[in-house]
């Protein structure tokens, strides 16, 4: 009886690990219920049936075939990506089993035989293997999936306390089963207890995923709210400029008539005064449309207003026909907004704050390049050899550069930071996604 329970549990948790790993990395083709549970149930039953023959090679080959078929049927993605992730899954899964087998042989010696071992011993070994595989594959799925939300390493470390504690319990059971065999009814109770402990590990990580998803959605909503505020501010500014231009066009005839009258009376100083006033009004119409992207215009316009209020010299160079539409709006706000915010706030601590922004595409239109340069007070905070911020509040403001890196990573780009003679320079290069 304990052999049946142990075999079924092994198949169930193999399937859970499979689903969690590929569910993080690839897109599901269908709704989870009822297709996925039905397919996984078929796998568990077939896997148990094949394992009952005791042929390990047949079991290995059948498992690989089942996994390949399920990946093809249940998940979307390119063949190349599926093969790459399947190889990762297979290497970890088989690697953990091989390493555990070598460790057991090293501990128990050459007299060890899996077939002659007790069911509690087998279950404890399989549980340790599945738990180890799950931890490795879960962390790998979060690291490989750059398009997802930011991987919170510190918080995950606390969640790993439970699986490591569970592993210690399984090791204790493994050691006990080697020393002394238990009656079958006691073995079943121990296996069920271990099963509940294993289930609790999966539940904890499912809850971690859920809270992680809620936090990511909250951040997206905050960025979306910022986007709406920026667009509202930008279009309000456009409307004000448009009204001012209409007023100027209405007054233009009066200006020209005045200039003509002054010229006929040789009053050159008055003419220069009128022309100077006209130039001031004309200049006020400039620097609203930086590019053909409304969100980018809104972000830069908002930062320009902040710079003017704080007497910061903000020089902006943006290619009007810039190809930046491949970036999601929230990522554009995060990358460009945080880049400019960091530069403006750092330059404020200097006597003559200056920020230079340059956004353009390369000659072949293959890359988006964002360069931002600012002067600062010379104080730099580093972590693990990387510059994280030039501000005193490293916990708060360091997130600015961190958020930039996370958003850029989603597009396979890179961020380069350089500091020289109290000049802070950040360069962001992103490959343009072409459909």
CSV table of C-alpha atoms in Angstrom, one decimal:
chain,number,residue,atom,x,y,z
A,1,UNK,CA,0.0,0.0,0.0
A,2,UNK,CA,2.8,2.4,0.9
A,3,UNK,CA,4.5,1.7,-2.4
A,4,UNK,CA,1.3,2.8,-4.3
A,5,UNK,CA,1.0,6.0,-2.2
A,6,UNK,CA,4.7,6.8,-2.7
A,7,UNK,CA,4.5,6.2,-6.5
A,8,UNK,CA,1.4,8.3,-7.0
A,9,UNK,CA,2.8,11.2,-4.8
A,10,UNK,CA,6.0,11.2,-6.8
A,11,UNK,CA,4.1,11.5,-10.1
A,12,UNK,CA,1.8,14.3,-8.7
A,13,UNK,CA,4.6,16.4,-7.5
A,14,UNK,CA,6.6,15.9,-10.7
A,15,UNK,CA,3.6,17.3,-12.5
A,16,UNK,CA,3.3,20.2,-10.1
A,17,UNK,CA,6.9,21.2,-10.6
A,18,UNK,CA,6.5,20.8,-14.4
A,19,UNK,CA,3.4,23.1,-14.5
A,20,UNK,CA,4.9,25.8,-12.2
A,21,UNK,CA,8.2,26.0,-14.1
A,22,UNK,CA,6.7,26.1,-17.6
A,23,UNK,CA,3.7,28.2,-16.5
A,24,UNK,CA,6.2,30.9,-15.4
A,25,UNK,CA,8.2,30.9,-18.6
A,26,UNK,CA,5.8,30.1,-21.4
A,27,UNK,CA,2.2,31.2,-22.1
A,28,UNK,CA,-0.6,28.7,-21.6
A,29,UNK,CA,-2.7,27.8,-24.7
A,30,UNK,CA,-5.9,27.1,-22.7
A,31,UNK,CA,-7.6,28.0,-19.5
A,32,UNK,CA,-6.2,25.9,-16.6
A,33,UNK,CA,-9.4,24.1,-15.9
A,34,UNK,CA,-10.3,21.5,-17.0
A,35,UNK,CA,-7.7,20.7,-19.6
A,36,UNK,CA,-4.5,20.9,-17.6
A,37,UNK,CA,-5.7,18.8,-14.6
A,38,UNK,CA,-7.0,16.2,-17.0
A,39,UNK,CA,-3.8,15.9,-18.9
A,40,UNK,CA,-1.7,15.8,-15.7
A,41,UNK,CA,-3.9,13.1,-14.2
A,42,UNK,CA,-3.4,11.0,-17.4
A,43,UNK,CA,0.4,11.5,-17.0
A,44,UNK,CA,0.4,10.5,-13.3
A,45,UNK,CA,-1.6,7.3,-14.0
A,46,UNK,CA,0.5,6.3,-17.0
A,47,UNK,CA,3.7,7.1,-15.2
A,48,UNK,CA,2.7,5.0,-12.2
A,49,UNK,CA,1.7,2.2,-14.5
A,50,UNK,CA,5.1,2.2,-16.4
A,51,UNK,CA,7.0,2.4,-13.1
A,52,UNK,CA,5.3,-0.7,-11.8
A,53,UNK,CA,7.3,-2.8,-14.3
A,54,UNK,CA,10.5,-1.7,-12.6
A,55,UNK,CA,12.3,-0.7,-15.7
A,56,UNK,CA,14.1,2.5,-15.0
A,57,UNK,CA,15.3,3.1,-18.6
A,58,UNK,CA,11.7,2.7,-19.9
A,59,UNK,CA,10.5,5.1,-17.2
A,60,UNK,CA,13.1,7.7,-18.1
A,61,UNK,CA,12.3,7.6,-21.9
A,62,UNK,CA,8.5,7.6,-21.3
A,63,UNK,CA,8.8,10.6,-19.0
A,64,UNK,CA,10.8,12.6,-21.5
A,65,UNK,CA,8.3,11.7,-24.2
A,66,UNK,CA,5.4,12.8,-22.0
A,67,UNK,CA,7.0,16.1,-21.1
A,68,UNK,CA,7.8,16.9,-24.8
A,69,UNK,CA,4.2,16.2,-25.8
A,70,UNK,CA,2.7,18.2,-22.9
A,71,UNK,CA,5.0,21.2,-23.6
A,72,UNK,CA,3.9,21.1,-27.3
A,73,UNK,CA,0.2,20.7,-26.6
A,74,UNK,CA,-0.3,22.9,-23.5
A,75,UNK,CA,2.1,25.9,-24.0
A,76,UNK,CA,2.8,28.5,-26.6
A,77,UNK,CA,6.2,29.7,-27.7
A,78,UNK,CA,8.9,29.3,-30.4
A,79,UNK,CA,10.4,25.8,-30.9
A,80,UNK,CA,13.8,27.2,-29.9
A,81,UNK,CA,12.5,28.6,-26.7
A,82,UNK,CA,10.6,25.4,-25.8
A,83,UNK,CA,13.7,23.3,-26.4
A,84,UNK,CA,16.0,25.6,-24.4
A,85,UNK,CA,13.7,25.6,-21.4
A,86,UNK,CA,13.0,21.9,-21.6
A,87,UNK,CA,16.7,21.2,-21.5
A,88,UNK,CA,17.0,23.4,-18.4
A,89,UNK,CA,14.1,21.4,-16.8
A,90,UNK,CA,15.6,18.1,-17.8
A,91,UNK,CA,19.1,18.9,-16.7
A,92,UNK,CA,17.9,20.0,-13.2
A,93,UNK,CA,15.4,17.1,-12.9
A,94,UNK,CA,17.9,14.3,-13.9
A,95,UNK,CA,20.9,16.1,-12.4
A,96,UNK,CA,19.3,16.2,-8.9
A,97,UNK,CA,18.4,12.5,-9.1
A,98,UNK,CA,21.9,11.5,-10.2
A,99,UNK,CA,23.5,13.5,-7.5
A,100,UNK,CA,21.2,12.1,-4.8
A,101,UNK,CA,22.0,8.6,-6.1
A,102,UNK,CA,25.7,9.2,-5.9
A,103,UNK,CA,25.4,10.6,-2.3
A,104,UNK,CA,23.3,7.6,-1.2
A,105,UNK,CA,25.9,5.2,-2.6
A,106,UNK,CA,28.7,7.2,-0.9
A,107,UNK,CA,26.8,7.0,2.4
A,108,UNK,CA,25.5,3.4,2.3
A,109,UNK,CA,28.3,1.8,0.3
A,110,UNK,CA,28.3,-0.7,-2.5
A,111,UNK,CA,25.8,-3.0,-0.8
A,112,UNK,CA,23.0,-0.4,-1.4
A,113,UNK,CA,20.1,-1.5,-3.6
A,114,UNK,CA,17.1,0.7,-4.5
A,115,UNK,CA,14.9,-2.3,-5.2
A,116,UNK,CA,15.6,-3.8,-1.8
A,117,UNK,CA,15.1,-0.6,0.1
A,118,UNK,CA,12.0,0.1,2.2
A,119,UNK,CA,9.1,2.3,1.0
A,120,UNK,CA,9.7,5.0,3.6
A,121,UNK,CA,13.3,5.2,2.6
A,122,UNK,CA,12.3,5.5,-1.1
A,123,UNK,CA,9.7,8.1,-0.3
A,124,UNK,CA,12.1,10.3,1.7
A,125,UNK,CA,14.6,10.2,-1.1
A,126,UNK,CA,12.1,11.0,-3.8
A,127,UNK,CA,10.7,13.8,-1.6
A,128,UNK,CA,14.1,15.4,-1.1
A,129,UNK,CA,14.7,15.1,-4.9
A,130,UNK,CA,11.4,16.7,-5.8
A,131,UNK,CA,11.8,19.5,-3.2
A,132,UNK,CA,15.3,20.2,-4.4
A,133,UNK,CA,14.2,20.2,-8.1
A,134,UNK,CA,11.3,22.5,-7.3
A,135,UNK,CA,13.5,25.1,-5.5
A,136,UNK,CA,16.1,25.1,-8.3
A,137,UNK,CA,13.5,25.3,-11.1
A,138,UNK,CA,11.3,27.9,-9.3
A,139,UNK,CA,14.3,30.3,-8.9
A,140,UNK,CA,15.5,29.6,-12.5
A,141,UNK,CA,12.0,30.3,-13.9
A,142,UNK,CA,12.0,33.7,-12.2
A,143,UNK,CA,15.5,34.5,-13.4
A,144,UNK,CA,14.9,33.4,-17.0
A,145,UNK,CA,11.5,35.1,-17.3
A,146,UNK,CA,12.8,38.7,-17.7
A,147,UNK,CA,9.6,39.8,-19.2
A,148,UNK,CA,7.8,39.3,-15.9
A,149,UNK,CA,7.8,41.3,-12.8
A,150,UNK,CA,11.0,42.1,-10.9
A,151,UNK,CA,12.3,39.1,-9.0
A,152,UNK,CA,12.4,40.0,-5.3
A,153,UNK,CA,15.4,38.1,-4.0
A,154,UNK,CA,15.2,39.3,-0.4
A,155,UNK,CA,11.6,38.3,0.1
A,156,UNK,CA,12.1,35.0,-1.6
A,157,UNK,CA,14.9,34.2,0.8
A,158,UNK,CA,12.4,34.2,3.7
A,159,UNK,CA,10.1,31.9,1.8
A,160,UNK,CA,13.0,29.4,1.3
A,161,UNK,CA,13.2,28.9,5.1
A,162,UNK,CA,10.2,26.4,4.9
A,163,UNK,CA,11.6,24.2,2.1
A,164,UNK,CA,15.0,24.1,3.7
A,165,UNK,CA,13.4,23.1,7.0
A,166,UNK,CA,11.3,20.5,5.2
A,167,UNK,CA,14.5,19.1,3.6
A,168,UNK,CA,16.0,18.7,7.0
A,169,UNK,CA,12.9,16.8,8.2
A,170,UNK,CA,13.2,14.5,5.1
A,171,UNK,CA,16.9,13.9,5.8
A,172,UNK,CA,16.0,12.9,9.3
A,173,UNK,CA,13.4,10.4,8.0
A,174,UNK,CA,15.9,9.1,5.5
A,175,UNK,CA,18.4,8.5,8.3
A,176,UNK,CA,15.8,6.9,10.5
A,177,UNK,CA,14.6,4.6,7.7
A,178,UNK,CA,18.2,3.4,7.1
A,179,UNK,CA,18.7,2.5,10.8
A,180,UNK,CA,15.3,0.9,11.5
A,181,UNK,CA,12.4,-0.3,9.4
A,182,UNK,CA,8.8,0.6,10.5
A,183,UNK,CA,5.5,-1.3,10.3
A,184,UNK,CA,3.6,-0.6,7.0
A,185,UNK,CA,0.8,1.2,8.8
A,186,UNK,CA,3.3,3.5,10.5
A,187,UNK,CA,5.1,4.1,7.2
A,188,UNK,CA,1.8,5.2,5.6
A,189,UNK,CA,1.2,7.7,8.4
A,190,UNK,CA,4.7,9.1,8.1
A,191,UNK,CA,4.3,9.3,4.3
A,192,UNK,CA,1.0,11.1,4.6
A,193,UNK,CA,2.6,13.5,7.2
A,194,UNK,CA,5.4,14.2,4.8
A,195,UNK,CA,3.0,14.7,2.0
A,196,UNK,CA,1.1,17.4,4.0
A,197,UNK,CA,4.4,19.1,4.7
A,198,UNK,CA,5.3,18.9,1.0
A,199,UNK,CA,1.9,20.4,0.0
A,200,UNK,CA,2.4,23.2,2.5
A,201,UNK,CA,5.6,24.1,0.6
A,202,UNK,CA,3.8,24.4,-2.7
A,203,UNK,CA,1.0,26.4,-1.1
A,204,UNK,CA,3.5,28.9,0.4
A,205,UNK,CA,5.1,29.4,-3.0
A,206,UNK,CA,1.7,29.8,-4.7
A,207,UNK,CA,0.8,32.5,-2.1
A,208,UNK,CA,4.2,34.1,-2.8
A,209,UNK,CA,3.3,34.1,-6.5
A,210,UNK,CA,-0.1,35.6,-5.8
A,211,UNK,CA,1.2,38.4,-3.5
A,212,UNK,CA,4.0,39.0,-6.1
A,213,UNK,CA,1.4,39.3,-8.8
A,214,UNK,CA,-0.7,41.7,-6.8
A,215,UNK,CA,2.3,43.9,-6.0
A,216,UNK,CA,3.3,44.0,-9.7
A,217,UNK,CA,-0.3,44.9,-10.7
A,218,UNK,CA,-0.3,47.7,-8.1
A,219,UNK,CA,2.9,49.1,-9.5
A,220,UNK,CA,1.5,48.9,-13.0
A,221,UNK,CA,-1.6,50.8,-11.9
A,222,UNK,CA,0.6,53.4,-10.2
A,223,UNK,CA,2.5,53.9,-13.5
A,224,UNK,CA,-0.7,54.0,-15.5
A,225,UNK,CA,-2.0,56.7,-13.1
A,226,UNK,CA,1.3,58.6,-13.6
A,227,UNK,CA,0.9,58.2,-17.4
A,228,UNK,CA,-2.7,59.7,-17.3
A,229,UNK,CA,-1.5,62.6,-15.1
A,230,UNK,CA,1.4,63.3,-17.5
A,231,UNK,CA,-0.9,63.1,-20.6
A,232,UNK,CA,-3.4,65.4,-19.0
A,233,UNK,CA,-0.7,67.9,-18.0
A,234,UNK,CA,0.8,67.7,-21.5
A,235,UNK,CA,-2.4,68.2,-23.3
A,236,UNK,CA,-3.4,71.1,-21.0
A,237,UNK,CA,0.0,72.7,-21.8
A,238,UNK,CA,-0.7,72.1,-25.5
A,239,UNK,CA,-4.1,73.8,-25.2
A,240,UNK,CA,-2.5,76.7,-23.4
A,241,UNK,CA,0.1,77.0,-26.2
A,242,UNK,CA,-2.5,76.8,-28.8
A,243,UNK,CA,-4.6,79.5,-27.2
A,244,UNK,CA,-1.5,81.7,-26.9
A,245,UNK,CA,-0.7,81.2,-30.5
A,246,UNK,CA,-4.2,82.1,-31.6
A,247,UNK,CA,-3.9,85.3,-29.5
A,248,UNK,CA,-0.5,86.0,-31.1
A,249,UNK,CA,-1.9,85.5,-34.6
A,250,UNK,CA,-4.8,87.8,-33.8
A,251,UNK,CA,-2.3,90.5,-32.6
A,252,UNK,CA,0.2,90.0,-35.4
A,253,UNK,CA,-1.6,92.5,-37.7
A,254,UNK,CA,-1.4,95.1,-34.9
A,255,UNK,CA,2.3,94.4,-34.4
A,256,UNK,CA,3.0,94.8,-38.1
A,257,UNK,CA,1.0,98.0,-38.3
A,258,UNK,CA,2.9,99.4,-35.3
A,259,UNK,CA,6.2,98.5,-36.8
A,260,UNK,CA,5.3,100.2,-40.1
A,261,UNK,CA,4.2,103.4,-38.3
A,262,UNK,CA,7.4,103.4,-36.2
A,263,UNK,CA,9.6,102.8,-39.3
A,264,UNK,CA,8.0,105.7,-41.1
A,265,UNK,CA,9.0,107.9,-38.2
A,266,UNK,CA,12.5,106.4,-37.9
A,267,UNK,CA,11.9,105.2,-34.4
A,268,UNK,CA,14.4,102.3,-34.5
A,269,UNK,CA,14.6,101.7,-30.7
A,270,UNK,CA,10.9,101.3,-30.4
A,271,UNK,CA,10.9,98.9,-33.4
A,272,UNK,CA,13.5,96.7,-31.7
A,273,UNK,CA,11.4,96.7,-28.5
A,274,UNK,CA,8.3,95.5,-30.4
A,275,UNK,CA,10.3,92.8,-32.3
A,276,UNK,CA,11.9,91.7,-29.0
A,277,UNK,CA,8.4,91.2,-27.4
A,278,UNK,CA,7.4,89.3,-30.5
A,279,UNK,CA,10.4,87.0,-30.1
A,280,UNK,CA,9.6,86.3,-26.5
A,281,UNK,CA,6.1,85.2,-27.4
A,282,UNK,CA,7.3,83.1,-30.4
A,283,UNK,CA,9.8,81.3,-28.1
A,284,UNK,CA,7.0,80.4,-25.7
A,285,UNK,CA,5.5,78.2,-28.4
A,286,UNK,CA,8.6,76.0,-28.7
A,287,UNK,CA,9.7,72.8,-27.1
A,288,UNK,CA,6.3,71.2,-26.7
A,289,UNK,CA,6.5,68.6,-29.4
A,290,UNK,CA,9.7,66.8,-28.9
A,291,UNK,CA,8.8,63.7,-30.9
A,292,UNK,CA,5.9,61.9,-32.6
A,293,UNK,CA,5.2,60.0,-29.3
A,294,UNK,CA,2.7,61.6,-27.0
A,295,UNK,CA,3.8,59.8,-23.9
A,296,UNK,CA,7.4,60.7,-24.4
A,297,UNK,CA,6.4,64.3,-25.0
A,298,UNK,CA,4.4,64.3,-21.8
A,299,UNK,CA,7.2,62.9,-19.7
A,300,UNK,CA,9.8,65.4,-21.0
A,301,UNK,CA,7.4,68.3,-20.8
A,302,UNK,CA,6.7,67.5,-17.2
A,303,UNK,CA,10.4,67.3,-16.3
A,304,UNK,CA,11.0,70.5,-18.3
A,305,UNK,CA,8.5,72.4,-16.1
A,306,UNK,CA,10.2,71.0,-13.0
A,307,UNK,CA,13.6,72.1,-14.3
A,308,UNK,CA,12.3,75.7,-15.0
A,309,UNK,CA,10.8,76.0,-11.6
A,310,UNK,CA,14.1,75.0,-9.9
A,311,UNK,CA,16.4,77.0,-12.2
A,312,UNK,CA,18.0,73.9,-13.7
A,313,UNK,CA,19.5,74.2,-17.2
A,314,UNK,CA,17.8,71.4,-19.0
A,315,UNK,CA,19.1,70.8,-22.6
A,316,UNK,CA,16.9,68.5,-24.6
A,317,UNK,CA,17.8,66.8,-27.9
A,318,UNK,CA,15.3,64.3,-29.2
A,319,UNK,CA,15.1,63.1,-32.8
A,320,UNK,CA,11.5,64.2,-33.9
A,321,UNK,CA,11.0,60.9,-35.8
A,322,UNK,CA,12.4,58.7,-33.0
A,323,UNK,CA,11.3,55.0,-33.1
A,324,UNK,CA,10.3,54.4,-29.6
A,325,UNK,CA,6.8,53.0,-30.0
A,326,UNK,CA,8.0,49.4,-29.4
A,327,UNK,CA,8.4,50.3,-25.7
A,328,UNK,CA,5.3,49.8,-23.5
A,329,UNK,CA,4.1,53.1,-22.1
A,330,UNK,CA,4.7,52.1,-18.5
A,331,UNK,CA,8.3,51.1,-19.4
A,332,UNK,CA,8.9,54.3,-21.3
A,333,UNK,CA,7.7,56.3,-18.2
A,334,UNK,CA,9.9,54.2,-15.9
A,335,UNK,CA,13.0,54.4,-18.1
A,336,UNK,CA,12.9,58.0,-19.3
A,337,UNK,CA,11.2,59.4,-16.2
A,338,UNK,CA,13.5,57.8,-13.7
A,339,UNK,CA,16.6,58.7,-15.8
A,340,UNK,CA,15.6,62.4,-15.9
A,341,UNK,CA,14.5,62.5,-12.2
A,342,UNK,CA,17.8,61.1,-11.0
A,343,UNK,CA,19.7,63.7,-13.1
A,344,UNK,CA,17.6,66.7,-12.0
A,345,UNK,CA,17.7,65.8,-8.3
A,346,UNK,CA,21.4,65.1,-8.3
A,347,UNK,CA,22.2,68.4,-10.2
A,348,UNK,CA,20.2,70.4,-7.7
A,349,UNK,CA,23.0,70.0,-5.2
A,350,UNK,CA,25.4,72.0,-7.4
A,351,UNK,CA,25.8,75.7,-7.8
A,352,UNK,CA,24.9,75.6,-11.5
A,353,UNK,CA,22.6,72.6,-12.1
A,354,UNK,CA,22.8,71.3,-15.6
A,355,UNK,CA,21.2,68.3,-17.3
A,356,UNK,CA,21.7,67.2,-20.9
A,357,UNK,CA,19.3,64.7,-22.5
A,358,UNK,CA,19.8,63.1,-25.9
A,359,UNK,CA,17.4,60.5,-27.3
A,360,UNK,CA,17.9,59.1,-30.8
A,361,UNK,CA,18.1,56.0,-33.0
A,362,UNK,CA,21.3,54.7,-34.6
A,363,UNK,CA,21.9,55.2,-38.4
A,364,UNK,CA,20.3,51.8,-39.3
A,365,UNK,CA,17.4,52.3,-36.9
A,366,UNK,CA,18.3,49.1,-35.0
A,367,UNK,CA,18.8,50.6,-31.6
A,368,UNK,CA,17.2,53.2,-29.3
A,369,UNK,CA,19.8,55.2,-27.5
A,370,UNK,CA,19.1,57.4,-24.4
A,371,UNK,CA,22.0,59.5,-23.0
A,372,UNK,CA,21.6,61.7,-20.0
A,373,UNK,CA,24.3,63.7,-18.4
A,374,UNK,CA,24.3,65.9,-15.3
A,375,UNK,CA,26.7,67.5,-12.8
A,376,UNK,CA,26.5,66.5,-9.2
A,377,UNK,CA,28.2,67.0,-5.8
A,378,UNK,CA,30.7,64.1,-6.3
A,379,UNK,CA,29.2,61.8,-3.7
A,380,UNK,CA,28.6,58.3,-5.0
A,381,UNK,CA,27.0,55.2,-3.4
A,382,UNK,CA,28.1,51.8,-4.8
A,383,UNK,CA,27.0,48.2,-4.1
A,384,UNK,CA,28.9,45.1,-5.3
A,385,UNK,CA,31.1,47.3,-7.5
A,386,UNK,CA,28.1,48.9,-9.2
A,387,UNK,CA,27.0,52.6,-8.9
A,388,UNK,CA,23.4,52.6,-7.6
A,389,UNK,CA,22.9,56.2,-6.8
A,390,UNK,CA,24.6,59.6,-6.3
A,391,UNK,CA,22.2,60.6,-3.5
A,392,UNK,CA,22.2,60.5,0.3
A,393,UNK,CA,19.0,58.5,0.4
A,394,UNK,CA,20.4,55.3,-1.1
A,395,UNK,CA,17.4,53.2,-0.1
A,396,UNK,CA,14.9,55.4,-1.7
A,397,UNK,CA,16.7,56.9,-4.6
A,398,UNK,CA,18.7,53.9,-5.4
A,399,UNK,CA,15.5,52.3,-6.6
A,400,UNK,CA,15.5,54.8,-9.5
A,401,UNK,CA,18.5,53.2,-11.2
A,402,UNK,CA,17.3,49.7,-10.1
A,403,UNK,CA,13.9,50.3,-11.8
A,404,UNK,CA,15.6,51.6,-14.9
A,405,UNK,CA,17.8,48.4,-15.1
A,406,UNK,CA,14.7,46.1,-14.5
A,407,UNK,CA,12.7,47.8,-17.3
A,408,UNK,CA,15.6,47.8,-19.7
A,409,UNK,CA,16.3,44.1,-19.0
A,410,UNK,CA,12.8,43.2,-20.2
A,411,UNK,CA,13.9,44.3,-23.7
A,412,UNK,CA,17.4,42.8,-23.6
A,413,UNK,CA,19.1,46.2,-23.4
A,414,UNK,CA,21.8,47.3,-21.1
A,415,UNK,CA,22.6,50.3,-18.9
A,416,UNK,CA,26.0,51.9,-18.7
A,417,UNK,CA,26.9,54.4,-16.0
A,418,UNK,CA,30.0,56.5,-16.0
A,419,UNK,CA,31.3,59.1,-13.5
A,420,UNK,CA,34.1,61.6,-14.3
A,421,UNK,CA,35.0,64.9,-12.8
A,422,UNK,CA,31.7,65.3,-11.0
A,423,UNK,CA,29.8,64.6,-14.2
A,424,UNK,CA,27.3,61.6,-14.0
A,425,UNK,CA,26.5,60.0,-17.3
A,426,UNK,CA,24.0,57.2,-18.0
A,427,UNK,CA,23.6,55.5,-21.4
A,428,UNK,CA,20.8,53.2,-22.2
A,429,UNK,CA,20.8,51.1,-25.4
A,430,UNK,CA,17.8,48.9,-26.4
A,431,UNK,CA,17.4,46.8,-29.5
A,432,UNK,CA,14.4,48.0,-31.4
A,433,UNK,CA,11.7,45.3,-31.7
A,434,UNK,CA,10.6,44.9,-35.3
A,435,UNK,CA,7.4,43.1,-36.1
